[in-house]
């Protein structure tokens, strides 16, 4: 697959796979992936780049653990989590793959992000938290527990995304009003129509956390 | 819509007095909540097997074409490709955008390799006239796209009911008459988990395992038997969790058959889930319709005559629309005439979707009732009560009216007008459903160590089925829900019904109850020697059993189970006297219309819903909310868009096909109608999805006088209705 070089109007010599080669080299040299601009410049100086196929190995810092994955430059963080990690982390869901639905929400550097729109190579060295990182069925986070108590789920396919988004929302805006919560959660779709109970769950956590602070 | 027929005997199971219930009719957190909230729940999408192949299908981008060639050569040489197969040959035609447009299937070692190979297939095809709109389908000389054999046009046979002359005469004598043409678009199901399967093949005489995102665990083995070339008993279907169905996931479909075939051919597990774009193109929809409805009323607001001419728009399928008068009564039944036909386009066939046909019928009928009220200067609630037979609807309408603030609302018998570009209105709608129930089985096993398993094949679409599979047993045996393990989603377990038409609870719950009751009787038989009272004279409560009327003769649960030498297996079956056949609901919506921009904001929605004995009030409120949310989404946002010239489906993604998100959600009140004291249970998920968009349209009309006859209620639709085409 050839990409246009906007400056020349000609197909550029950089294919996705030659970009991969650059990333691989950087990874091999310094263990850091993500120096794409430099490798593109290199490629422009020397247009006859040999195209490599395949993937490169890199480390992702997921839920506090370093995990090694094989990725191509185009591999999204979502696919790296769901398909490349061993064992795979399938809590994060793919619903649209195009940044419309929020089912794939994770935290990158503590900020909520659509993992279907984040390339794995750009996440090297950055802490990633998935739904599995907040708790387990035996030891749930307060948000997860509240989703259960208030029935903030039906089929549950959107639920991991909502749980992560709710954690992020309550961290960013602990005292958010109901309207502000709706805004904070507006990046996530639920087809079953669980929203009212999701709002209940988020508000119950707000109350609990406020009570906890008062008690301290 | 079966009514309970056989009478229970004294020793038969019963749901008991509501005041005696410790588990049921309360808020029960769903038992699979923790695995869903932590991402541990494994859906079909999430199944990862050793050596698994990833399969994808290639869907032709436009509905009609003549295939000249499908060149697989380059694709088959792509890295990782293990199987590739064309489903059409040169000279074949693609007749519609749906399963007939699937041109090829590819399986590769990784999902990306499968996608790459799909992109390398070279298809040469001659595009044919698209026929994606009813206008195109009805044009003189239009290509025939109907799937009916020997069809010579795109119009199905009209179903006529009643005598047109009698209806006309009644309408001519009516004091008030309203006639409108309503246009209702198709709606996609948009299950967040797309359709698909993972098929794990097995040597000849072993069982094949199929993970399926299905509404029919017990039915799927039969659906795949032929493709897999073995008896259904040699196919085990697993659906531990599934991400939504709403009526679109009854059979394995072409995607299931292809997954099975590729697994057969390659001898390797195959993961084939549709992409979101595939899903919009070939995974079904709720049919649209065009309805010309004429209704007349006498001076008391009684409906006296009705005429409906309707086209159902179900793509290559028939579509659905119940006959008129929808829920309401016309005084003389002979004065109702209807003529309903299907108009076929070369688009994906409609499938069942939550209350098939009903929201479409509701939209036209509720609008007509509103308009008659205004013509006669009648209150919107009063005219409904006058024309609804069921006293249940009357009380429910009063209840939602109270909750929404009807008594203080200024425009109860005429539409209001905007003040400074702002107008607030209220609207109403009603629903009915006959959820029924049929044959289903359940096994309850009590072990000497006190553990209990309740098992039935059924699937949990998000309704909370898994939770009542445990809770019903807990109630009968005086245990807590966490003491009973629910096993579902496995075709090797006792068979259950396909989840369609809210039939699951009415079928499964009686079988679970029956099994639990038999287990209890089995345990009581052991106790006759120990506590010296006959079977049927024990109270099971709070983890103990005691003799009725003598609390001193009592044993804890664990001691009862210790009397067992081996596990006690109780097999339950459907008992019709334990299920309910008919449910009712009423809804109200309050909206604000900005008459300068045309923007509609829903401020509040209220539902009052009966359902016999509620098993789990928390999950019931979730279902009611879900119905309101989907109806709101249908009314305000959802719109399938085709490029009419070339036939491309433009809205094949969640950016262009909009569904409701959190910012559209108003205050929602889900009221369980506790005046319904029927001692039986049933499903109810269809009912609350039926009238919400009708109530919203009514509220828009009530706010500012704009009667929207076309969905969705977008800003341009509102402005055009208010001020005419610009
Ligand atoms: S899957 Fe990432 S936003 Fe939908
Ligand atoms: S719970 Fe089913 S999509 Fe949200």
CSV table of C-alpha atoms and ligand atoms in Angstrom, one decimal, chain A residues 154-156 158 190-192 194, chain B residues 192, ligand 2:
chain,number,residue,atom,x,y,z
A,154,UNK,CA,-27.5,-5.4,30.7
A,155,UNK,CA,-25.7,-7.4,28.0
A,156,UNK,CA,-22.5,-6.0,29.4
A,158,UNK,CA,-20.3,-1.8,26.7
A,190,UNK,CA,-24.8,1.5,25.2
A,191,UNK,CA,-27.4,-0.1,22.9
A,192,UNK,CA,-29.2,-1.9,25.7
A,194,UNK,CA,-28.4,1.2,30.5
B,192,UNK,CA,-22.7,-4.0,20.2
C,2,LIG,S1,-25.3,-3.2,28.3
C,2,LIG,FE1,-25.6,-3.9,26.3
C,2,LIG,S2,-24.7,-2.4,25.2
C,2,LIG,FE2,-24.6,-1.6,27.1
